[in-house]
Coordinates of N, CA and C and ligand atoms in Angstrom, one line a residue:
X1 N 188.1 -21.2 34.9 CA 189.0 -22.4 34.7 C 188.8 -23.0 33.3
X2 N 190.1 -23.5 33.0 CA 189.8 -24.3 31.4 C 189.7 -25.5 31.6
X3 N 188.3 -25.9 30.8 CA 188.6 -27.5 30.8 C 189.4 -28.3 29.9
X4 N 190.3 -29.2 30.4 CA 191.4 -29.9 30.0 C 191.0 -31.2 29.8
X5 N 189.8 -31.7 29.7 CA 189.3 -32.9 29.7 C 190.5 -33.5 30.7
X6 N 189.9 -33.4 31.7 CA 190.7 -33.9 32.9 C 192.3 -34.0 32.5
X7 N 192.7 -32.6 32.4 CA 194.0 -32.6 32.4 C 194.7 -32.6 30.9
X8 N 195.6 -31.2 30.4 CA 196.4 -31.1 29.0 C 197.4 -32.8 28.7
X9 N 197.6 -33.0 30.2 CA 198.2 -34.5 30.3 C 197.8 -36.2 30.1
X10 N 196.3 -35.9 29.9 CA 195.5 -37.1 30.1 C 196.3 -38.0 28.7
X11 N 196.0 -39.1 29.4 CA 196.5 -40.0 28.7 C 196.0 -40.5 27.2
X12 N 194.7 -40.3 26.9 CA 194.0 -40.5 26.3 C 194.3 -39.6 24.7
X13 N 194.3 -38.3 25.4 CA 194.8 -37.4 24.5 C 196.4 -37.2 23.7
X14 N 197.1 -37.9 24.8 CA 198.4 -37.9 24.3 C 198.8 -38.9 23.5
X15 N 198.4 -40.0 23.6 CA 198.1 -41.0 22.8 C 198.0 -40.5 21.3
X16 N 196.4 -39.5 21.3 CA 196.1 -39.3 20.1 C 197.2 -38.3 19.0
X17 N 197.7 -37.0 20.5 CA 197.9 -36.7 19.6 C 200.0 -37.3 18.9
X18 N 200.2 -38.1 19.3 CA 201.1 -39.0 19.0 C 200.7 -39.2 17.6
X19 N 199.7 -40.3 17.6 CA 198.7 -41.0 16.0 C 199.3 -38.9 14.9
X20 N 198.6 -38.5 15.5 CA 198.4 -37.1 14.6 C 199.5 -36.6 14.4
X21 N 200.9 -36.8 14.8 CA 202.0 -36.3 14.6 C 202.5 -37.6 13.2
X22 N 201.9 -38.6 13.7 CA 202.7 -39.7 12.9 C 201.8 -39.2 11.7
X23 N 200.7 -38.8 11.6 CA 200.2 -38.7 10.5 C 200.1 -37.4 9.4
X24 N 200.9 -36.8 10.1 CA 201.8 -35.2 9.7 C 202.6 -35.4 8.5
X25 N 203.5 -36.6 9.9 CA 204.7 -36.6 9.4 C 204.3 -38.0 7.8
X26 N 203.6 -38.7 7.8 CA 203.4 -39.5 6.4 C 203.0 -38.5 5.4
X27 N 202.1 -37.2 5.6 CA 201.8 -36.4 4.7 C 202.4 -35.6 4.5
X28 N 204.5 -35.6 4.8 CA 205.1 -34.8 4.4 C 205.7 -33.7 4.9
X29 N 205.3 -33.7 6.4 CA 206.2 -33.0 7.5 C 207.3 -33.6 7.7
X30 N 208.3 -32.6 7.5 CA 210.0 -33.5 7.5 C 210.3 -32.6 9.0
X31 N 210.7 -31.6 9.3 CA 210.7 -30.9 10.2 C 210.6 -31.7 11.8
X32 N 211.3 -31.8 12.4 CA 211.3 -33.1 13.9 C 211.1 -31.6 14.6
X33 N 211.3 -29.9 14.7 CA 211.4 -29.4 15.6 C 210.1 -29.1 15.8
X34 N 209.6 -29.0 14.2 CA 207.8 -29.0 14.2 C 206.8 -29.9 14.7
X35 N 207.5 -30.8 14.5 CA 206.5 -32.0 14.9 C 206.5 -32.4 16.2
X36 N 208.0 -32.2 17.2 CA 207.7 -32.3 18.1 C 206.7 -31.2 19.1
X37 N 206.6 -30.1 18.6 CA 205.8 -29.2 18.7 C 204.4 -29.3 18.9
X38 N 203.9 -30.4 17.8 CA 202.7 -30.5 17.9 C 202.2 -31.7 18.7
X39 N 203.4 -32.3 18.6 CA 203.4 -33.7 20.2 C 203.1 -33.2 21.8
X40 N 203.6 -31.8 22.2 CA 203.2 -31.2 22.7 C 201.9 -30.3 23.4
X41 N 202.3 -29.7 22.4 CA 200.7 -28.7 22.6 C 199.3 -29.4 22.5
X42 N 198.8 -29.0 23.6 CA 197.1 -29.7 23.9 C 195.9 -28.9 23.0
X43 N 196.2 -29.7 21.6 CA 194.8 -28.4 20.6 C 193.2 -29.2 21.6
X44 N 193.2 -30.2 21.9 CA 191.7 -30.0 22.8 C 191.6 -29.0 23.7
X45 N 192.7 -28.3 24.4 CA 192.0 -27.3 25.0 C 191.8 -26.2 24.3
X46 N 191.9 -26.1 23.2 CA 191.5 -24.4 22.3 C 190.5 -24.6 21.3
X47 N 189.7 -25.8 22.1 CA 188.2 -26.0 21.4 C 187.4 -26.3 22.2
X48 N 185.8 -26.3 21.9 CA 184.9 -26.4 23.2 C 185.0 -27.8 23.4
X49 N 184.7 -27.7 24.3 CA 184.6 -29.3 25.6 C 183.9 -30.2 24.1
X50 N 182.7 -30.1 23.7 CA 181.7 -30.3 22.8 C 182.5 -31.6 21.4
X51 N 183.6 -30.9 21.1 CA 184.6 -31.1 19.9 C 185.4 -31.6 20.5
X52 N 185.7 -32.0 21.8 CA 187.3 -32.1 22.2 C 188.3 -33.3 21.7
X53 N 187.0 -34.6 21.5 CA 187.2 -35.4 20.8 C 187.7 -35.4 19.3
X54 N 187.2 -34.6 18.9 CA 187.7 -34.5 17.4 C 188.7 -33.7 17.1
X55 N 190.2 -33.3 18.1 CA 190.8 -32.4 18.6 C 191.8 -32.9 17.3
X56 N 192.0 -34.1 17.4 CA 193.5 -35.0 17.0 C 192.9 -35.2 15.8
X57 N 191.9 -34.9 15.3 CA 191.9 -35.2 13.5 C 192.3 -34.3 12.7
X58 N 192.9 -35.0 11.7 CA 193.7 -33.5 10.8 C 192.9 -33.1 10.2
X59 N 191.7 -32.6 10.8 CA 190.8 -31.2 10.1 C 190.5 -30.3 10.8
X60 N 190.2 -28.9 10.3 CA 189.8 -27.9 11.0 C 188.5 -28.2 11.7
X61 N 188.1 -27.1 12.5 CA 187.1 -27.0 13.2 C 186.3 -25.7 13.7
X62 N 184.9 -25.6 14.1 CA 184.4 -24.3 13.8 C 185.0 -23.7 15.6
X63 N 185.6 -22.5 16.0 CA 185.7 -21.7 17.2 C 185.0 -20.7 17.4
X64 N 184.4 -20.4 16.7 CA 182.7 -19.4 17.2 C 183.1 -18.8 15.9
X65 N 181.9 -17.4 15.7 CA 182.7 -16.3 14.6 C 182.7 -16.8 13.5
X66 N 182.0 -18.1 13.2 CA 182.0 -18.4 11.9 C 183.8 -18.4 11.4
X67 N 184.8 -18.8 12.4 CA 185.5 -19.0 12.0 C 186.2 -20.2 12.6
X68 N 187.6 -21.0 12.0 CA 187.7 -22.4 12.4 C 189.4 -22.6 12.6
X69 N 189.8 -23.4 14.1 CA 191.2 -24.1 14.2 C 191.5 -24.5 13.1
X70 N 192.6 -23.8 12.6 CA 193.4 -24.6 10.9 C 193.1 -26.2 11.0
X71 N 193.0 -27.1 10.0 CA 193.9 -28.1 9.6 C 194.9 -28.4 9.8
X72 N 195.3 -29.4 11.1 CA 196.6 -29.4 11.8 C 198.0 -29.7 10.5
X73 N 197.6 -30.1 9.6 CA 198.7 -30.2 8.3 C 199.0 -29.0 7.6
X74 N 197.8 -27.9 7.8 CA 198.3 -26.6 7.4 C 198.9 -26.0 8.1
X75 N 198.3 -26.4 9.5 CA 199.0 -25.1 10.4 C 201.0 -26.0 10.6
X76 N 200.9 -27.2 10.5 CA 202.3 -27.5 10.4 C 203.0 -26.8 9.3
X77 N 202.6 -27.2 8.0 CA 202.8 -26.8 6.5 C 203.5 -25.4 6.4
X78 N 202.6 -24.5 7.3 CA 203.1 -23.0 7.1 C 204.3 -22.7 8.3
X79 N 204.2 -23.5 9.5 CA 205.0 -23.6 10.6 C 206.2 -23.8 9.5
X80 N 206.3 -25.2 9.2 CA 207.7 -25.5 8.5 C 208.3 -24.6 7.3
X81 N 207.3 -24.0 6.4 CA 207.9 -22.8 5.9 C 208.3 -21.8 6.4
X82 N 208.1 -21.1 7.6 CA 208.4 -20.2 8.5 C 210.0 -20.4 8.6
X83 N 210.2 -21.6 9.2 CA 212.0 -22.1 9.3 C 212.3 -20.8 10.5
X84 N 211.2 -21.1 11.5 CA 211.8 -20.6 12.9 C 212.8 -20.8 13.7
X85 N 213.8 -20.0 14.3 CA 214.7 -20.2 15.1 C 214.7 -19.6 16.2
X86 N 215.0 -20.3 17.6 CA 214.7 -20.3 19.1 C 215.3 -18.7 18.7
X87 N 214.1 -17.6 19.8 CA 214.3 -16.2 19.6 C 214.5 -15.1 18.8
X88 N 213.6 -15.7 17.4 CA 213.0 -15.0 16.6 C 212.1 -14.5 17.2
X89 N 211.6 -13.3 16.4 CA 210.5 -12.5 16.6 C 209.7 -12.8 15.5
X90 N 208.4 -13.3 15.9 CA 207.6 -13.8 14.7 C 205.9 -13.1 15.1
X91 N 205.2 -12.6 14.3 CA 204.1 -12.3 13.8 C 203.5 -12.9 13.0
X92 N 202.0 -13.2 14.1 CA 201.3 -14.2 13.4 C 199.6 -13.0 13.1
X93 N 199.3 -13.1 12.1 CA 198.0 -12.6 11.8 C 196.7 -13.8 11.8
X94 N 195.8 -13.5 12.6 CA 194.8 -14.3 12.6 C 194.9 -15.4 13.8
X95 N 195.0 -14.6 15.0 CA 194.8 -15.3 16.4 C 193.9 -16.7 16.1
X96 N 193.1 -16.1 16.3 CA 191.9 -17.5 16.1 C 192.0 -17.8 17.7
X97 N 192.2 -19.4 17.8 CA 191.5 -20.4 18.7 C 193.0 -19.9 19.8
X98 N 194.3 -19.4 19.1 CA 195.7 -19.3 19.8 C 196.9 -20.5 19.7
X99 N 196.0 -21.3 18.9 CA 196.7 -23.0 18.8 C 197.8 -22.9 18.1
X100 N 197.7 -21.9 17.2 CA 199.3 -21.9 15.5 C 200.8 -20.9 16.5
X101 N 199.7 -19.7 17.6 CA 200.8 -19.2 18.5 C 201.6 -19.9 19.7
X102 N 200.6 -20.8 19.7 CA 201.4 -22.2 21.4 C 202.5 -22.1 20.5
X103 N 202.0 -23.4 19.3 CA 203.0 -24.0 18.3 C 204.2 -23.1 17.8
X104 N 203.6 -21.9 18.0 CA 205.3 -20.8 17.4 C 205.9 -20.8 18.7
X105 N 205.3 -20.6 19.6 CA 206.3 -20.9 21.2 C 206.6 -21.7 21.5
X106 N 206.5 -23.1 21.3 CA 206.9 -24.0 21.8 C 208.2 -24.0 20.6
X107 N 208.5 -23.4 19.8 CA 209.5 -23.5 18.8 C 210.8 -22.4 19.8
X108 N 210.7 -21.8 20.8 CA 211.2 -20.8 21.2 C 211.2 -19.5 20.8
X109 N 209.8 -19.4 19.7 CA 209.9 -17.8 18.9 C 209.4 -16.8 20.0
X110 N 210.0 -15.5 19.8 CA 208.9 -14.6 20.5 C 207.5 -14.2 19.9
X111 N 206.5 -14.3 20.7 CA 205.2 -14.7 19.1 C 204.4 -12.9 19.5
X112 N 203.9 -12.3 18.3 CA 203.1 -10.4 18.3 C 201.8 -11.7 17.6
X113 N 200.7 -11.4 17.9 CA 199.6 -12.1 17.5 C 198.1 -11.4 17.0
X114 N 197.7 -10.9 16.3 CA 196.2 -10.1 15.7 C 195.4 -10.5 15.5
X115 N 194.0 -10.3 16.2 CA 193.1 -10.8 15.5 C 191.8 -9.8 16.0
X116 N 190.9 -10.1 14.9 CA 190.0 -8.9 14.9 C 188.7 -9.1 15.5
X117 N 188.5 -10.3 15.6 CA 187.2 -10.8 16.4 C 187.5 -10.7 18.3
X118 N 187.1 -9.6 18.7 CA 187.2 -9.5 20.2 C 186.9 -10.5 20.9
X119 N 186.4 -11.1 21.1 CA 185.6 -12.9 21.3 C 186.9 -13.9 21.4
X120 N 187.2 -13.7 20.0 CA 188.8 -14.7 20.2 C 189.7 -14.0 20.3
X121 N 189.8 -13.2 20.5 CA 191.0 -12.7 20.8 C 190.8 -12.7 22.5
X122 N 190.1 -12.7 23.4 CA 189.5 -12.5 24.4 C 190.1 -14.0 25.3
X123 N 189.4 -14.9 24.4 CA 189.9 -16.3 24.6 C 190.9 -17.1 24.5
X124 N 191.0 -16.5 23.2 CA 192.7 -16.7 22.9 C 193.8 -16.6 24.2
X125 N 193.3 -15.4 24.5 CA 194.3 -14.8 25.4 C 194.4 -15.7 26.3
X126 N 193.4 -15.7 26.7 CA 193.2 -16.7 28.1 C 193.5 -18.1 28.3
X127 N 193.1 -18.6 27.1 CA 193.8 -20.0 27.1 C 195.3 -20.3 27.2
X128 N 196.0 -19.4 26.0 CA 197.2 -19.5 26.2 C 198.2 -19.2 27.4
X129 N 197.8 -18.2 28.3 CA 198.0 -17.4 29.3 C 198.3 -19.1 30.7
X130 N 196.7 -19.2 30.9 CA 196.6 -20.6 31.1 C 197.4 -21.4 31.3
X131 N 197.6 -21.6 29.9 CA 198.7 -23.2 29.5 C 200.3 -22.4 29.9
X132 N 200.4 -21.4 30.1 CA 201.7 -20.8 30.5 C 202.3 -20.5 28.8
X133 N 201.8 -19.9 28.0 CA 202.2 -19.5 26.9 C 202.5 -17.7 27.0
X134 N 203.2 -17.5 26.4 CA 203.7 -16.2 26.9 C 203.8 -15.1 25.2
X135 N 202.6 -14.3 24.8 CA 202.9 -13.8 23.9 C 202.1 -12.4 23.5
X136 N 202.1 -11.4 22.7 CA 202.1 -9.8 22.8 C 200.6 -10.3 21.7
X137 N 199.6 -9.7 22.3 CA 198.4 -9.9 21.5 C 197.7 -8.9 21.3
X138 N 197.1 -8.5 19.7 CA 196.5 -7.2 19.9 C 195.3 -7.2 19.4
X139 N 193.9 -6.3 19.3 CA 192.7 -6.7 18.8 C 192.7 -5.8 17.7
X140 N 192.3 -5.9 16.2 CA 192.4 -5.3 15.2 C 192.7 -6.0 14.3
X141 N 192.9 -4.9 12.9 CA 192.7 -5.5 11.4 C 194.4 -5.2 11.5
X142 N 194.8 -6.9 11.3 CA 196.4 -6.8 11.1 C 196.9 -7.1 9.5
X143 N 196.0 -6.6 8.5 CA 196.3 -6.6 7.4 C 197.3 -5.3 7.0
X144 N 197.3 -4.6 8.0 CA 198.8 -3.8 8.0 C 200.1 -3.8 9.0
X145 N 199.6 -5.2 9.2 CA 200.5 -5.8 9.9 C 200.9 -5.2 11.8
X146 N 202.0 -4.8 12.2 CA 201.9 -4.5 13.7 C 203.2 -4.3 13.6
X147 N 203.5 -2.6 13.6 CA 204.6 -1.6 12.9 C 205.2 -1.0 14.0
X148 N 204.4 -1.1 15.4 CA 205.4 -0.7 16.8 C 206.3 -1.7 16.7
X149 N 206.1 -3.1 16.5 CA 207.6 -4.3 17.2 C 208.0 -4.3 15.8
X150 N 208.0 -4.2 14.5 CA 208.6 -4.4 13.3 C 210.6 -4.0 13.3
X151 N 211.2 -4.6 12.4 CA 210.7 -6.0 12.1 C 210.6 -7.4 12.7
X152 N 209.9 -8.3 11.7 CA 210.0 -9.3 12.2 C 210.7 -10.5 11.5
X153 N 211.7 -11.7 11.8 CA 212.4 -12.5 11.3 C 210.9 -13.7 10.6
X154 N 209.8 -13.6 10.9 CA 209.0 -14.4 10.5 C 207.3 -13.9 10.8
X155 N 206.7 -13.9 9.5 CA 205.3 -13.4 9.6 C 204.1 -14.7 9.3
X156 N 203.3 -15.2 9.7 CA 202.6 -15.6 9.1 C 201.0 -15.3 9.0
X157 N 199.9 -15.5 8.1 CA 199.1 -14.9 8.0 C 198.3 -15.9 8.0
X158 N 197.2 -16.3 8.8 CA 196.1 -17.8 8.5 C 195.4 -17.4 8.3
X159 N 194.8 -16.5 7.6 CA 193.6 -16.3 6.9 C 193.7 -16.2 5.1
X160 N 192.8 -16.5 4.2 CA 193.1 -16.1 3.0 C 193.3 -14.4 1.9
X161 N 194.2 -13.9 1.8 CA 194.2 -12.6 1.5 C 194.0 -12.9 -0.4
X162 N 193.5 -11.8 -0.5 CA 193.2 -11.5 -2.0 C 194.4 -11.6 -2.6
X163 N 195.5 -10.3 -2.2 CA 196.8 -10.2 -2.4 C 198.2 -10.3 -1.5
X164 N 199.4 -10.6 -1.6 CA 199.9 -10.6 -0.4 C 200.3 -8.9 0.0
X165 N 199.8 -8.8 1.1 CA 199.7 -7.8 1.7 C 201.4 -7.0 1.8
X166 N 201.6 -6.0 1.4 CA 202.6 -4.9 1.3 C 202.9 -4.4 2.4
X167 N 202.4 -4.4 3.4 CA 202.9 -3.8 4.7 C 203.4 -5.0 5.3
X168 N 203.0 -6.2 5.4 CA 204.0 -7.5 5.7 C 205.1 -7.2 5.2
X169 N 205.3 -7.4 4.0 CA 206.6 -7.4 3.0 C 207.1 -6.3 3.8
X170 N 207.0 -5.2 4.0 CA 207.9 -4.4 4.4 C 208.3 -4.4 6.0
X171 N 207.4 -5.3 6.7 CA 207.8 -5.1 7.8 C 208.7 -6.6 8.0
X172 N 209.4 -7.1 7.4 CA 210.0 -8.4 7.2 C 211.8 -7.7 7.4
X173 N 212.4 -8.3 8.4 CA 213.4 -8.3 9.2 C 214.3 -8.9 8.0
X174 N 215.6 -8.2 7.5 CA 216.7 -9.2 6.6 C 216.8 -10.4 6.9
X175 N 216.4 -11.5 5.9 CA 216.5 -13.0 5.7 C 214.8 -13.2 6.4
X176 N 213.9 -12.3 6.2 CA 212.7 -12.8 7.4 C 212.0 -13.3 6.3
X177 N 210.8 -14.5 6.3 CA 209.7 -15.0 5.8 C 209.1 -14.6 6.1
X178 N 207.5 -14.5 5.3 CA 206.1 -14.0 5.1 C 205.5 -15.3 4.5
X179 N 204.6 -15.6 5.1 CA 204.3 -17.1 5.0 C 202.3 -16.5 4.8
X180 N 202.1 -16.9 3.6 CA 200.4 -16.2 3.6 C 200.1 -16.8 1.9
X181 N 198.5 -17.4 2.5 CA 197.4 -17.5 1.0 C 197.0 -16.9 0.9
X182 N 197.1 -17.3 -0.3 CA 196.6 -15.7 -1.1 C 196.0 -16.5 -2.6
X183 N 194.3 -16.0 -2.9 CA 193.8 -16.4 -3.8 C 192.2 -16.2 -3.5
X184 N 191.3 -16.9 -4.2 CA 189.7 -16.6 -4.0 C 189.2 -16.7 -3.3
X185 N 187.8 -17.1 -3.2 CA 187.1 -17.5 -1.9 C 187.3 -18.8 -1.3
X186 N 187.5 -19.4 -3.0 CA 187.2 -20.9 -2.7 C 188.7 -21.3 -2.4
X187 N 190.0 -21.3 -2.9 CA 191.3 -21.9 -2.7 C 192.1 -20.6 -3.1
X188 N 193.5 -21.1 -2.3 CA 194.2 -20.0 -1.8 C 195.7 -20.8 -2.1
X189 N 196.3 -20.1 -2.8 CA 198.1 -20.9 -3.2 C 199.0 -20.4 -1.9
X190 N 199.7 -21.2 -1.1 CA 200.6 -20.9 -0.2 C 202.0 -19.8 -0.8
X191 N 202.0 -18.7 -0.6 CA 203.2 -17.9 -1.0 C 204.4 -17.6 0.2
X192 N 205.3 -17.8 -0.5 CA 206.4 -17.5 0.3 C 207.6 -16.5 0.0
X193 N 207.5 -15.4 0.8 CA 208.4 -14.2 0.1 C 209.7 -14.5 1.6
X194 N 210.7 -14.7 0.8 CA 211.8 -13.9 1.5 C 212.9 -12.9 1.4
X195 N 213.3 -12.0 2.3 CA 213.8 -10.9 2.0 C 215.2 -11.5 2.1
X196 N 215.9 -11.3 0.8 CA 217.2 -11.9 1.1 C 218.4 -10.4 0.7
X197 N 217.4 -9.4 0.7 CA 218.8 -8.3 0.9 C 218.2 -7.1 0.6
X198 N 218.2 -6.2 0.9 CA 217.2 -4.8 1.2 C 216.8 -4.5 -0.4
X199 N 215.3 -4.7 -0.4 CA 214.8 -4.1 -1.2 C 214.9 -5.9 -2.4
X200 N 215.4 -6.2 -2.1 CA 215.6 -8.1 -3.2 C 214.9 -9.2 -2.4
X201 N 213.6 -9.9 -3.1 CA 212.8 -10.6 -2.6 C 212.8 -11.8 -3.2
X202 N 212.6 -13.1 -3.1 CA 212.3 -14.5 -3.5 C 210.7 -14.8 -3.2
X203 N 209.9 -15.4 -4.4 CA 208.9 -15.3 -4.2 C 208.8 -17.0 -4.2
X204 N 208.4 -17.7 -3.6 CA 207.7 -19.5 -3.7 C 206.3 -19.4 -3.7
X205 N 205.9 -20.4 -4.3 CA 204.4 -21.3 -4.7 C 204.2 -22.3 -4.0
X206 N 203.2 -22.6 -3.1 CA 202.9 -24.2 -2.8 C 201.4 -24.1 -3.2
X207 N 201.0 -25.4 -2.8 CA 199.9 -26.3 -3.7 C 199.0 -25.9 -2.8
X208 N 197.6 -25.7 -3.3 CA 196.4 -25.2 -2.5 C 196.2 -25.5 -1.0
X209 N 195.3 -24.8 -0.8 CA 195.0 -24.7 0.5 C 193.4 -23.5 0.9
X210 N 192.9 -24.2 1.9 CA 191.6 -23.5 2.1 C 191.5 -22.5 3.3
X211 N 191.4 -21.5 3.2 CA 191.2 -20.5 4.6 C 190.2 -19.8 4.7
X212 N 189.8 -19.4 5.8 CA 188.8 -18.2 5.7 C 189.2 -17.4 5.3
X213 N 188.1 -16.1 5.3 CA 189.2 -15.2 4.8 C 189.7 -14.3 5.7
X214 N 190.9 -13.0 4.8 CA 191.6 -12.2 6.0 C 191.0 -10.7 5.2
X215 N 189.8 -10.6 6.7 CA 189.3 -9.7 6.1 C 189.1 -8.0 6.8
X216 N 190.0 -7.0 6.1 CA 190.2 -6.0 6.4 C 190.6 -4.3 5.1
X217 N 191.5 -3.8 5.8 CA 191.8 -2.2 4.9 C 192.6 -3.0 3.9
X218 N 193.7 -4.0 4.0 CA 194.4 -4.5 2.3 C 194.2 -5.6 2.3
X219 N 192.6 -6.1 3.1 CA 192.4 -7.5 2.6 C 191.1 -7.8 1.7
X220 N 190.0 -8.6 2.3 CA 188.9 -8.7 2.0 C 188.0 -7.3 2.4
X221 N 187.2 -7.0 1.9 CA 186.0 -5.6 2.3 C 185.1 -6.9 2.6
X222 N 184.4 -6.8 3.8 CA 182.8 -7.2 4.4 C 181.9 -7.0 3.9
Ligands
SAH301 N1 195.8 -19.3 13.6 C1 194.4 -19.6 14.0 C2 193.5 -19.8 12.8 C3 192.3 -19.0 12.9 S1 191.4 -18.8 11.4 C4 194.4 -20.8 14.9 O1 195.4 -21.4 15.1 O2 193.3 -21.1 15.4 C5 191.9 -17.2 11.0 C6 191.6 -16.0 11.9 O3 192.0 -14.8 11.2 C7 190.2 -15.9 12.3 O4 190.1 -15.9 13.7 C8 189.8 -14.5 11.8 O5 188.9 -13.8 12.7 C9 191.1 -13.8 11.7 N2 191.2 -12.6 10.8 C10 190.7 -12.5 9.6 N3 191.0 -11.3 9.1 C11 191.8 -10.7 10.0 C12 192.5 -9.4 10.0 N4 192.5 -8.5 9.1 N5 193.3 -9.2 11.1 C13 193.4 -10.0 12.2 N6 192.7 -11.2 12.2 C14 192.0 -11.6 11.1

């Protein structure tokens, strides 16, 4: 059983995470489909009981693995670049905690999800499953992205890659976004490629941002 700090509904938490949408939205979340999204979804349950308190601050958090729940402003930030529509097919790299996949469901996308740490992906599953989230999850290095359901109308990547990864780009559905950092150890620039006509790309820049990294065969080497 999950604990819900008595309940995804408790009052306590909804409250908060109200404050944390309002505080999204002052830092530049324009998007009302996004934000009601994150009005929704219970990120205290996709962290230990231990943290649950600190669920509703806009900073990441450690989920075992030496790895951590986004930054609820990033994980909006790249949501609202995505520019999801009810019954897309969207691909997310870097499962994690499962919190950025609620948030792509509760948008109505159909969500394909990777991640390489068996542990979270393990838990991932289960949580979301749980909360009645419904999405295709696989265990592995999705730095070549996930080429059985390809394409996809939206990709995103929450880890930091060296380069943006070429099997994304190609597995990118006409008019689809690829939403991924890409940069050092330390800071990673938000890129945004979209395919606006076979084989014709648009590339965008946004302002830093910090990730772990995305580490595999076209990403980081261990
Ligand atoms: N979206 C997650 C963020 C997790 S942090 C959330 O909402 O919680 C990024 C995740 O990417 C980590 O869990 C890490 O293990 C995973 N990751 C790193 N490289 C990867 C790769 N090549 N393939 C799949 N997952 C990867």
């Amino acid at each position: 059983m999950l604990n819900w700090g008595s309940g995804a509904n408790n009052p306590k938490f909804k409250r908060r995470r109200q404050r944390l949408v309002d505080t999204l939205a002052d830092k530049g979340i324009k998007d009302k489909r996004v934000l009601e999204a994150f009005n929704v979804v219970p990120r205290h349950v996709f962290v230990d009981t231990a943290l649950q308190d600190r669920a509703y601050k806009d900073t990441a958090l450690p989920i075992g693995k030496e790895q951590t729940i986004s930054q609820p402003y990033t994980v909006a930030r790249q949501t609202e670049l995505l520019e999801v529509k009810p019954g897309e097919k969207v691909l997310e790299i870097g499962t994690g905690s499962g919190y950025q996949a609620a948030i792509l469901c509760e948008l109505g996308a159909e969500v394909y999800t990777v991640e390489r740490h068996d542990e979270l992906y393990k838990k991932s599953r289960s949580i979301l499953r749980e909360l009645g989230y419904s999405v295709r999850a696989k265990l592995g290095d999705g730095t070549m992205g996930w080429s059985a359901y390809a394409p996809y109308d939206a990709i995103v990547v929450t880890a930091g890659a060296p380069v943006v990864p070429e099997d994304l780009v190609d597995q990118l559905a006409l008019n689809g976004r690829l939403v991924v950092p890409v940069g050092d150890d330390k800071r990673q620039e938000m890129v945004r490629i979209i395919k606006i006509r076979e084989d014709e790309f648009e590339e965008e820049h946004y302002s830093d941002f910090k990730f772990v990294p995305l580490i595999g065969k076209k990403g980081w080497q261990k």
